[in-house]
Coordinates of C-alpha atoms in Angstrom, one line a residue:
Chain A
X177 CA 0.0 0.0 0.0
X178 CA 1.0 3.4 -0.2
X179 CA -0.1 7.0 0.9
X180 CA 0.1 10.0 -0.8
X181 CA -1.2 13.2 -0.4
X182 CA -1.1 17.0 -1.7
X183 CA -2.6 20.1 -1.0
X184 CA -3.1 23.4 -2.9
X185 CA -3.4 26.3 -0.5
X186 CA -3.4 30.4 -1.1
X187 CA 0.2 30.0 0.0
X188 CA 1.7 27.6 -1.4
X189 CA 1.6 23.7 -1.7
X190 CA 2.6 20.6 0.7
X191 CA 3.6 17.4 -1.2
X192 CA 4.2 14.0 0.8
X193 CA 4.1 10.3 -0.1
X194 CA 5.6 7.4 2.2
X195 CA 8.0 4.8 0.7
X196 CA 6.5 1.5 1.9
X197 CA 6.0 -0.8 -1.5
X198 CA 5.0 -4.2 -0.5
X199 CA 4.5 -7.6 -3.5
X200 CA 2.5 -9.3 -0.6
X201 CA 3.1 -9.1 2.9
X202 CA 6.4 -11.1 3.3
X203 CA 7.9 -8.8 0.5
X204 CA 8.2 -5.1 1.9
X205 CA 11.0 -2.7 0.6
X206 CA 11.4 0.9 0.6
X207 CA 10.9 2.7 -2.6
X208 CA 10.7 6.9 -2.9
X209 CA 7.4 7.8 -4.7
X210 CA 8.1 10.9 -4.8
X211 CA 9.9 12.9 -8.1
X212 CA 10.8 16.5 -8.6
X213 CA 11.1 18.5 -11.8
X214 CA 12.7 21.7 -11.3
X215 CA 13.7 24.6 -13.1
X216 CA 14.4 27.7 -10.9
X217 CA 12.8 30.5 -11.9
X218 CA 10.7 29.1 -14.5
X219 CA 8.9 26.0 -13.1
X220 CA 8.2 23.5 -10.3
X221 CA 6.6 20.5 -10.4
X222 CA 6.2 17.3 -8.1
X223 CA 5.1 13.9 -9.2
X224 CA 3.3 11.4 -6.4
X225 CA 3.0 7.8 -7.6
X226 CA 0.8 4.7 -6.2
X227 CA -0.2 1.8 -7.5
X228 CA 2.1 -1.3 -9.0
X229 CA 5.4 -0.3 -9.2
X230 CA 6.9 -0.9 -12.4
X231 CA 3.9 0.8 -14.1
X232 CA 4.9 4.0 -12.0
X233 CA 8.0 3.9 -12.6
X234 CA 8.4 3.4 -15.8
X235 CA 5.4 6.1 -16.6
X236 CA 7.3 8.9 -14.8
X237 CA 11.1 7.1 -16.7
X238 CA 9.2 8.0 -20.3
X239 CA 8.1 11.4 -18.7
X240 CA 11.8 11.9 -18.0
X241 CA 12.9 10.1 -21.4
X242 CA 10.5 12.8 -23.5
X243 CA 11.9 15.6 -21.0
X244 CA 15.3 15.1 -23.1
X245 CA 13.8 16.0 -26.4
X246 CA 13.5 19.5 -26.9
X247 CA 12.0 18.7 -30.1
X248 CA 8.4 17.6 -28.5
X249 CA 6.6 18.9 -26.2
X250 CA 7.7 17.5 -22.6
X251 CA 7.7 18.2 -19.3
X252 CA 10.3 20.9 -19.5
X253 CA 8.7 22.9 -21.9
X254 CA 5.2 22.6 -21.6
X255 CA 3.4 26.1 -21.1
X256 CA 1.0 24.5 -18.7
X257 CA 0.7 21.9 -15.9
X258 CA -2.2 20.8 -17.1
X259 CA -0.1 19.9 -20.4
X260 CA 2.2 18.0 -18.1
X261 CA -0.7 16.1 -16.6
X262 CA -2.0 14.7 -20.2
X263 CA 1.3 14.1 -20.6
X264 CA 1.9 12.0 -17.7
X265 CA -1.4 9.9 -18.4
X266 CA -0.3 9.4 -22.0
X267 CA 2.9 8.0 -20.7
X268 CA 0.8 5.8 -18.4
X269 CA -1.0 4.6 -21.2
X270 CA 2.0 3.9 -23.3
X271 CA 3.4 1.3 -20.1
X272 CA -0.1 0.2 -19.6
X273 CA -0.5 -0.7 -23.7
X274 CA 3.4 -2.1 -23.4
X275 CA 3.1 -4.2 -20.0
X276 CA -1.0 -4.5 -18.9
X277 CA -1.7 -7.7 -21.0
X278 CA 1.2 -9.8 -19.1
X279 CA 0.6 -8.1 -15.9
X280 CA -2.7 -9.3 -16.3
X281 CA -2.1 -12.5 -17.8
X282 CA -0.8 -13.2 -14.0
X283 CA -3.6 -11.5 -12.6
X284 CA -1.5 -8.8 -11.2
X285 CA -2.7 -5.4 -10.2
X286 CA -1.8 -2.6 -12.8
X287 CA -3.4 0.1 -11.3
X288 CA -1.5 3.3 -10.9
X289 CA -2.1 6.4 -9.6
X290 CA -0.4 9.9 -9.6
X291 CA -0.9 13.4 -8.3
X292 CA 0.9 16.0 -10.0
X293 CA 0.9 19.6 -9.1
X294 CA 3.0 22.7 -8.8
X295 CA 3.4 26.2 -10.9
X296 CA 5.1 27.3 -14.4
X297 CA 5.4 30.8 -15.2
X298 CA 2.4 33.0 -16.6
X299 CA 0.2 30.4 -15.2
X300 CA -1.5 29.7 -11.4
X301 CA -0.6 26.8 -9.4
X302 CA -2.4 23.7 -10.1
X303 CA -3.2 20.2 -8.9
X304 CA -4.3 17.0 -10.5
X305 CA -5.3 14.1 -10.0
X306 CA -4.1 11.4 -12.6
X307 CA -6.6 7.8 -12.7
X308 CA -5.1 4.4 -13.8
X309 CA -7.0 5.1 -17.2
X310 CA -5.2 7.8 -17.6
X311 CA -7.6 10.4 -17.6
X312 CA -7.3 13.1 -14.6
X313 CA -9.2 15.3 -12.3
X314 CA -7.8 18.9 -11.5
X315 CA -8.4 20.1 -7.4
X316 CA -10.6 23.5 -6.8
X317 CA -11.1 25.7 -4.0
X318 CA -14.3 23.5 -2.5
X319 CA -11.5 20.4 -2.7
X320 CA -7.9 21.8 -2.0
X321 CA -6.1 18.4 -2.0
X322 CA -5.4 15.0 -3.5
X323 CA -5.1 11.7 -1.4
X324 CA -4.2 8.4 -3.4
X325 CA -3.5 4.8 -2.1
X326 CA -4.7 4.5 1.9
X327 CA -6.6 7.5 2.5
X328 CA -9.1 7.2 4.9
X329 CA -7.6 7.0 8.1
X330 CA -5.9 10.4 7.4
X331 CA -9.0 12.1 6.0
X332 CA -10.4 13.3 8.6
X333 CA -7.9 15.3 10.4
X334 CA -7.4 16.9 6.8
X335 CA -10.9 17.7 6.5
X336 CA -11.2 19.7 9.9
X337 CA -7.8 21.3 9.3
X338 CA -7.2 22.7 5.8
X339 CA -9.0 25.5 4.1
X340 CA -7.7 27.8 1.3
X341 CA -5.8 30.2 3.4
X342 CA -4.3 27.4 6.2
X343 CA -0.4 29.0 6.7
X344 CA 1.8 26.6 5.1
X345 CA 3.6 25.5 8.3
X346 CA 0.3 24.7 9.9
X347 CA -0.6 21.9 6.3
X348 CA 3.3 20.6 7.1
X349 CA 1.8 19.4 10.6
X350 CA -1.6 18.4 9.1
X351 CA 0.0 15.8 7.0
X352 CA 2.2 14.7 9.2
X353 CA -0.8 13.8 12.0
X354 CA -2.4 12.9 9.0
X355 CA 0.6 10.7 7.7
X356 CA 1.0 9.6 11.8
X357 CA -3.3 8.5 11.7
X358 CA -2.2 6.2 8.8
X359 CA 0.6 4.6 9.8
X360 CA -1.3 3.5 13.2
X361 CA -3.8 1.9 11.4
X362 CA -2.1 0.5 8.2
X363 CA 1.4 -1.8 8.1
X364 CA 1.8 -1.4 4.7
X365 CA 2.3 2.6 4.9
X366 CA 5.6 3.7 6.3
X367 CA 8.3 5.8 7.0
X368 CA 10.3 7.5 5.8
X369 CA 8.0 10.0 4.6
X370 CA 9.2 12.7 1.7
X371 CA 8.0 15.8 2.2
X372 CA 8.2 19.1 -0.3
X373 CA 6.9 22.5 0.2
X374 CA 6.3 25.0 -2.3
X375 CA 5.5 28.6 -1.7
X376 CA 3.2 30.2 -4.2
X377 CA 5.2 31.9 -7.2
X378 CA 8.7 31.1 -5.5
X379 CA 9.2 28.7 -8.7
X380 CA 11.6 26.4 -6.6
X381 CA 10.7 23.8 -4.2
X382 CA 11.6 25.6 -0.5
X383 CA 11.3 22.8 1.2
X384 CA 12.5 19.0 1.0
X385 CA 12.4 17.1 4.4
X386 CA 13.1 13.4 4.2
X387 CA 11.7 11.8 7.5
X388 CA 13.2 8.6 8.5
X389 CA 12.3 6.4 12.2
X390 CA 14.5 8.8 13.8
X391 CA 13.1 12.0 13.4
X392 CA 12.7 13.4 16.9
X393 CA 10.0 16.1 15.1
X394 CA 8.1 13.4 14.2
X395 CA 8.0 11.0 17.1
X396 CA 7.2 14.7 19.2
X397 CA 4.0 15.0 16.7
X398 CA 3.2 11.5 17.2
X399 CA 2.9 11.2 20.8
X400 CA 2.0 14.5 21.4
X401 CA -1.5 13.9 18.8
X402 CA -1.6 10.7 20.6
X403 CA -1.9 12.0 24.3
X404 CA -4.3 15.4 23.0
X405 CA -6.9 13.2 21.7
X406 CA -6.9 10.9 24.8
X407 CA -6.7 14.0 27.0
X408 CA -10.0 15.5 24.8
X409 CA -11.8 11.8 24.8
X410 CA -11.4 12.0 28.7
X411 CA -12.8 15.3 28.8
X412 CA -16.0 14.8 27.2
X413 CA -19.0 14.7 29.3
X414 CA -21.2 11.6 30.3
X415 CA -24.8 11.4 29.1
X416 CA -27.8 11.0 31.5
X417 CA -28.9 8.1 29.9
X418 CA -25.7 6.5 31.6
X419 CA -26.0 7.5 35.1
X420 CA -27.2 3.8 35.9
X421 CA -24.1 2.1 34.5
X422 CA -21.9 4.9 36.0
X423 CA -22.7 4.7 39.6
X424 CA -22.8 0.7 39.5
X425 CA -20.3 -1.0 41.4
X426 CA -17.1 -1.6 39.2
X427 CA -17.7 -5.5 37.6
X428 CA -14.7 -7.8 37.9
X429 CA -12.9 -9.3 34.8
X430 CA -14.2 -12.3 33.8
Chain B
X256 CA -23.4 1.5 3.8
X257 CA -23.5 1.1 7.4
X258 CA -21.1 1.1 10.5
X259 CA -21.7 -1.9 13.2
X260 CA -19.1 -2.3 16.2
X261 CA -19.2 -4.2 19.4
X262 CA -16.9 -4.1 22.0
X263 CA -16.4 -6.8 24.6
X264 CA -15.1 -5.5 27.9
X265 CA -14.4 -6.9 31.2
X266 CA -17.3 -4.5 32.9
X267 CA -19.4 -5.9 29.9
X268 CA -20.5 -5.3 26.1
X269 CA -21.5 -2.5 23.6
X270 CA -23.2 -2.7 20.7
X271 CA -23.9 -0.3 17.9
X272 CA -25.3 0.2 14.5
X273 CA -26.8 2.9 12.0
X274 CA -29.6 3.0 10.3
X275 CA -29.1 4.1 7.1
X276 CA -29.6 2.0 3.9
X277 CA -28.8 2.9 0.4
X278 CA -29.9 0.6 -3.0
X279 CA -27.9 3.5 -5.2
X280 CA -27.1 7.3 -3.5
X281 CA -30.6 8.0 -5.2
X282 CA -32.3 5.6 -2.8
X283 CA -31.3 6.0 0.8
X284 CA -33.8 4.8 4.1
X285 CA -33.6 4.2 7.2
X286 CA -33.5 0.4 8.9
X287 CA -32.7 -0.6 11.9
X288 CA -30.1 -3.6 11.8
X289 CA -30.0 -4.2 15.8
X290 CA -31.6 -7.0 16.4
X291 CA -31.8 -8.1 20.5
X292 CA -32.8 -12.0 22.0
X293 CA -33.0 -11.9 25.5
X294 CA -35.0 -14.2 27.8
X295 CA -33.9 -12.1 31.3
X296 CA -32.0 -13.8 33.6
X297 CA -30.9 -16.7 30.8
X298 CA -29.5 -15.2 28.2
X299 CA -28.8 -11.4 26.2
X300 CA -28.1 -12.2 22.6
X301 CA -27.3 -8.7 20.6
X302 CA -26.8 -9.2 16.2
X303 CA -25.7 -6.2 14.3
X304 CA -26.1 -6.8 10.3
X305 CA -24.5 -5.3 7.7
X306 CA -24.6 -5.8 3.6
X307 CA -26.9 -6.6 1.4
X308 CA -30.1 -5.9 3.4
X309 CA -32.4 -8.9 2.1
X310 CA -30.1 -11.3 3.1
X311 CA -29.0 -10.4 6.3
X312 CA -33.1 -9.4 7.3
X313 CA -34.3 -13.0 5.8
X314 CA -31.3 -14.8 7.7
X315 CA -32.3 -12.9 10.8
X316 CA -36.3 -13.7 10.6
X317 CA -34.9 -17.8 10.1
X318 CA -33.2 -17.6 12.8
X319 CA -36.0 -15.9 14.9
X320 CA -38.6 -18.4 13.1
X321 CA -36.4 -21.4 14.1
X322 CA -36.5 -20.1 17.5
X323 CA -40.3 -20.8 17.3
X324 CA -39.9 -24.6 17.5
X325 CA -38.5 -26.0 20.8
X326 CA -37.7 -29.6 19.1
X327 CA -34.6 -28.0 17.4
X328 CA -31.4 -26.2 18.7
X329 CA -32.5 -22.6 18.1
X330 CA -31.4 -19.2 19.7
X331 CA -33.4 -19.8 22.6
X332 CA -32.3 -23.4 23.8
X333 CA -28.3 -22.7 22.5
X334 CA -26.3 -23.7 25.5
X335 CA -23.6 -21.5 23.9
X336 CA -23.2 -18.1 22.3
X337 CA -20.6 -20.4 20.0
X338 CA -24.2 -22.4 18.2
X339 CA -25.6 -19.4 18.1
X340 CA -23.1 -17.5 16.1
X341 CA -22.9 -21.0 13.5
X342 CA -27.1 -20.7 14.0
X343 CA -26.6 -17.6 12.1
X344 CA -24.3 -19.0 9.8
X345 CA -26.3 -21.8 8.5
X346 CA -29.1 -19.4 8.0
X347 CA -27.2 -17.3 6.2
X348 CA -26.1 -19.9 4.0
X349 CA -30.0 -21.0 3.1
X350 CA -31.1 -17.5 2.7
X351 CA -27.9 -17.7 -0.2
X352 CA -28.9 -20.6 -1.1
X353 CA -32.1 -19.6 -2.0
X354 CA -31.9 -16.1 -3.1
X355 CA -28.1 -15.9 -4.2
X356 CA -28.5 -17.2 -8.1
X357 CA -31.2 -14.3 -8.7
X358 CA -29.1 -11.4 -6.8
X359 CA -26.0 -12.6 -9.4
X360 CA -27.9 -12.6 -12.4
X361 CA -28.6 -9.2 -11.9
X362 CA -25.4 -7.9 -10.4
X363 CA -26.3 -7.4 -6.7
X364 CA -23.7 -7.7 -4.2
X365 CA -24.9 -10.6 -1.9
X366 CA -22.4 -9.5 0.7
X367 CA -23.6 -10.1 4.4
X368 CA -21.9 -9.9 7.6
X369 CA -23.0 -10.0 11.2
X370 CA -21.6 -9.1 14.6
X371 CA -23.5 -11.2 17.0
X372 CA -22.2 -11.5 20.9
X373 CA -23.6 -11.6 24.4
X374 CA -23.8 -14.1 27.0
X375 CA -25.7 -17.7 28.1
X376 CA -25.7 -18.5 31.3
X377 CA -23.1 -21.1 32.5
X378 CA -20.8 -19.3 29.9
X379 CA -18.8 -15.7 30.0
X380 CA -19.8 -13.8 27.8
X381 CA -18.5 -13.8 23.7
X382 CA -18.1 -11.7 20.6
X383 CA -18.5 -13.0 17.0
X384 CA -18.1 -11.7 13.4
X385 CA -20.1 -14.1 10.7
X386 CA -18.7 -13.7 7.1
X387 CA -20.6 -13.8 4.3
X388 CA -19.9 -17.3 3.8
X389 CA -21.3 -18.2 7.1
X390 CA -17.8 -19.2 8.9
X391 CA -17.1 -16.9 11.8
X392 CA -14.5 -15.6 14.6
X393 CA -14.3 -14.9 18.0
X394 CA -12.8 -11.6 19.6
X395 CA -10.0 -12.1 21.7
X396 CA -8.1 -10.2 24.1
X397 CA -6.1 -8.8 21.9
X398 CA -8.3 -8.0 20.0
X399 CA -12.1 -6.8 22.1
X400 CA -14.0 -5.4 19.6
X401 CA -15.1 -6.3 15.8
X402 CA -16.9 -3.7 13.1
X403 CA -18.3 -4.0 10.0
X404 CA -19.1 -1.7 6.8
X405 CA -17.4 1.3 6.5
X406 CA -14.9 0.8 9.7
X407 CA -12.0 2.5 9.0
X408 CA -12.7 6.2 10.0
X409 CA -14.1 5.1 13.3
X410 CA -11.0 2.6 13.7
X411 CA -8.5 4.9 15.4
X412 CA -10.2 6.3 18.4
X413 CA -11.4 2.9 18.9
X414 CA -7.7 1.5 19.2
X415 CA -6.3 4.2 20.9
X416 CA -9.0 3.9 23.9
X417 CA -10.2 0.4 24.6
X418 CA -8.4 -1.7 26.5
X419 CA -10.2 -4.8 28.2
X420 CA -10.2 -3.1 31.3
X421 CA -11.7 -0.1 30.1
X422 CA -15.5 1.2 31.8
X423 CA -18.7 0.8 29.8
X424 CA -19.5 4.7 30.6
X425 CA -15.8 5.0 28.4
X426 CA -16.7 2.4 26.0
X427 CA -20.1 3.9 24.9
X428 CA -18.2 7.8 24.8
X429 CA -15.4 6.3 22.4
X430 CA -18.4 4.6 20.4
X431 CA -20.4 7.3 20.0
X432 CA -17.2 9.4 18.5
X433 CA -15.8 6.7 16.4
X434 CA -19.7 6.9 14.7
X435 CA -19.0 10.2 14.8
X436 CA -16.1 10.6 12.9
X437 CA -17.4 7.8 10.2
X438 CA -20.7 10.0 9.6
X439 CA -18.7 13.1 9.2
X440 CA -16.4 11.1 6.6
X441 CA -19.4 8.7 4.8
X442 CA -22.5 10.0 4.0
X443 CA -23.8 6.5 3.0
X444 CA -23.5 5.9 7.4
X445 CA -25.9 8.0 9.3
X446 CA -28.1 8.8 12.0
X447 CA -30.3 7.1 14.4
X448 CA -27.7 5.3 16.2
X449 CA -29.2 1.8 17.7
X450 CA -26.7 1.6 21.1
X451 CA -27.1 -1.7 23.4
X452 CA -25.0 -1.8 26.5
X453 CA -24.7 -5.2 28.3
X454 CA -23.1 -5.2 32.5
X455 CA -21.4 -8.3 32.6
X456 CA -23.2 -11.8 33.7
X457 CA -26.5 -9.1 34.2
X458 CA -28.4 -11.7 31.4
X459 CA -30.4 -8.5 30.2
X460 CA -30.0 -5.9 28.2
X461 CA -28.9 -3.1 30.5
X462 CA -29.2 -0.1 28.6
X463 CA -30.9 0.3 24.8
X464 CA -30.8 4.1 23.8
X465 CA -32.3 5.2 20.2
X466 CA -29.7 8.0 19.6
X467 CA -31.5 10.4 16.5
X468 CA -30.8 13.5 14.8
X469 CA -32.1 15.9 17.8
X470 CA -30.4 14.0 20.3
X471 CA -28.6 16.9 22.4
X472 CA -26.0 14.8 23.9
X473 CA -25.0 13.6 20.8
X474 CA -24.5 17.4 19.0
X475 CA -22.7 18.0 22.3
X476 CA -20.0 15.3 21.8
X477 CA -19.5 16.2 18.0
X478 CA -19.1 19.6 18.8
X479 CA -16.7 18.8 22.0
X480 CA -14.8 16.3 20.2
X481 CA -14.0 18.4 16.7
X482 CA -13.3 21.6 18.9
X483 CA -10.5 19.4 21.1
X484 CA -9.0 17.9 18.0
X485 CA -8.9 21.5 16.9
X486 CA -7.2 22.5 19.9
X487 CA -4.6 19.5 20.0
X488 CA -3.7 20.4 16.7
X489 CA -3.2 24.3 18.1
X490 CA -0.8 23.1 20.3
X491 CA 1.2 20.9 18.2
X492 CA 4.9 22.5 18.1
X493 CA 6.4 23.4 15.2
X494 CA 9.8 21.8 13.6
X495 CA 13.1 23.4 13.6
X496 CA 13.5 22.9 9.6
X497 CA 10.3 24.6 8.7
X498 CA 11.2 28.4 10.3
X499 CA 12.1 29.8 6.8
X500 CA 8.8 29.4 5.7
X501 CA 7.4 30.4 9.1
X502 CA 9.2 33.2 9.2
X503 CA 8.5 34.5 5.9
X504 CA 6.2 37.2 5.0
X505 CA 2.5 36.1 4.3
X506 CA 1.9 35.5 1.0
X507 CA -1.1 36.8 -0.6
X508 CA -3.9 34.0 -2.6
X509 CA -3.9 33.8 -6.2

């Protein structure tokens, strides 16, 4: 499994993706699903992949391959990101065409996501979502982010948290409680978790943390999430309704 | 879709279910999928269904008609909750049996689960989940609690507060947010909540409450509960590697 997420805020944008591929549960590796095009001053772009593996990787390799000819219109060049995200699915397709029939042939999963966002000159930032079909979805004000692979266990805390004009430093901690809320409840998301900022019209990436078991930040996040919600639950009231089961005499363990 | 859970404790057991039903997003009601068998002083039975909602009614009203006929083991006569839960089973295999062919013809998910626990006396009390293909589990310690349907947004709060030794008055909070946070997150799961809440060896049901859309306690939680989480997330500190962008002048929205 994998998680991925990405949000597109007023300020800028947050990026993250763990690195936990797994080929069923006795084969877990560490792979970065993460990539980064970018050309200061004139464009930024990241690339979030889930799904099988090879059909990733090789989609975002023929990105790269096309990026080296000048002559076509490529990742480098295109005047808009939603160029780059048609471009992406057609490379999908291409690996999909080239690989699908033997993937399926062994009933393997080819199913492959992306989200691709960032800025290039003369145009806003942008976000999209990019199905296994190729075909993609682009994020709007009503829906600022994109979540692929596991996403339900850190929904919610994205949901109460991010609107439009959340500060940048304050969707850095979001996904990380929300990245914290998954790995709890799902093995097969893990660290270390990349993790890329961009702040609106910089056309760089200002920010590219790679957070491994050790990070103090994050074990600090973990456990202080961890003993705030348990310090809320406790405070909540009791209902009437309970008063009988309340006042009861405590029942020992069976 | 629908969210069941039930917890078993050492003080005892909580059950819960929604109500709402959907055939398509277009076609949404309201059933009640708690269904209770208790003969005070000999036995509290509690079934939660979820799925396809023909099936798991007509395996329900089998098991309740063979409870009608005292020359068979039935519901009523079980000497353990463990005949009761393969009961349930085998009537969900007849009910398959018989309407399964016609449901696949056209498509229909067949899919049925239940949660069925409580107690018998002469036994302690016991937990099962009944797969669709009538084989079932028991809860364990290490595991108290099972859910079905949409479980993973009310999943975290559940694990990060039971514990076997943890009070009923507790259990039935933590409930009550975990539905919570899977309403906020599903539509398909909604309001009235059916809630039973069994005291240990009490062979009755000691508390049934009927939680609907008015119910002030209820709003109070919700609101309690999403203004703590807000607050925790206030208080989260920020990390060392993200002060450029902290620092940095606002920047304005596109």
């Amino acid at each position: 499994m994998t998680y991925c997420v990405a949000l597109k805020l007023n300020a800028g944008m947050v990026f993250a993706s763990d690195s936990r591929t797994n080929a069923g549960i006795d084969q877990i590796s560490s792979f970065k699903k993460m990539r980064t095009f970018v050309n200061a001053g004139d464009r930024a772009i990241v690339i979030l992949s889930s799904g099988n593996l090879s059909i990733t990787q090789n989609a975002v390799n023929r990105l790269e391959h096309y990026g080296r000819n000048p002559a076509v219109r490529n990742v480098w060049n295109a005047e808009s990101l939603f160029d780059v995200a048609q471009l992406l699915g057609e490379c999908l397709r291409e690996v999909r065409e080239h690989d699908g029939q033997f993937l399926q042939q062994s009933n393997v999963d080819c199913n492959a996501n992306f989200i691709v966002g960032g800025q290039i000159q003369n145009e806003r930032q942008r976000l999209f979502l990019v199905y296994s079909e190729g075909n993609f979805i682009e994020a709007s004000d009503e829906t600022p982010y994109f979540q692929t692979g596991e996403t339900k266990y850190g929904k919610p805390i994205i949901d109460r948290v991010i609107k439009p004009d959340t500060a940048l430093i304050d969707a850095v901690k979001c996904i990380l409680v929300s990245f914290d809320s998954t790995m709890r409840s799902n093995l097969s998301v893990g660290l270390p978790i990349d993790l890329a900022c961009y702040k609106h019209s910089s056309f760089c990436l200002d920010l590219q943390q790679h957070i491994t078991q050790d990070d103090p930040y994050f074990s600090q996040i973990s456990r202080r999430w961890s003993e705030g919600l348990r310090g809320v639950f406790a405070s909540l009231p009791n209902p009437d309704w309970l008063t009988e089961i309340h006042d009861s005499d405590p029942i020992p363990p069976s």
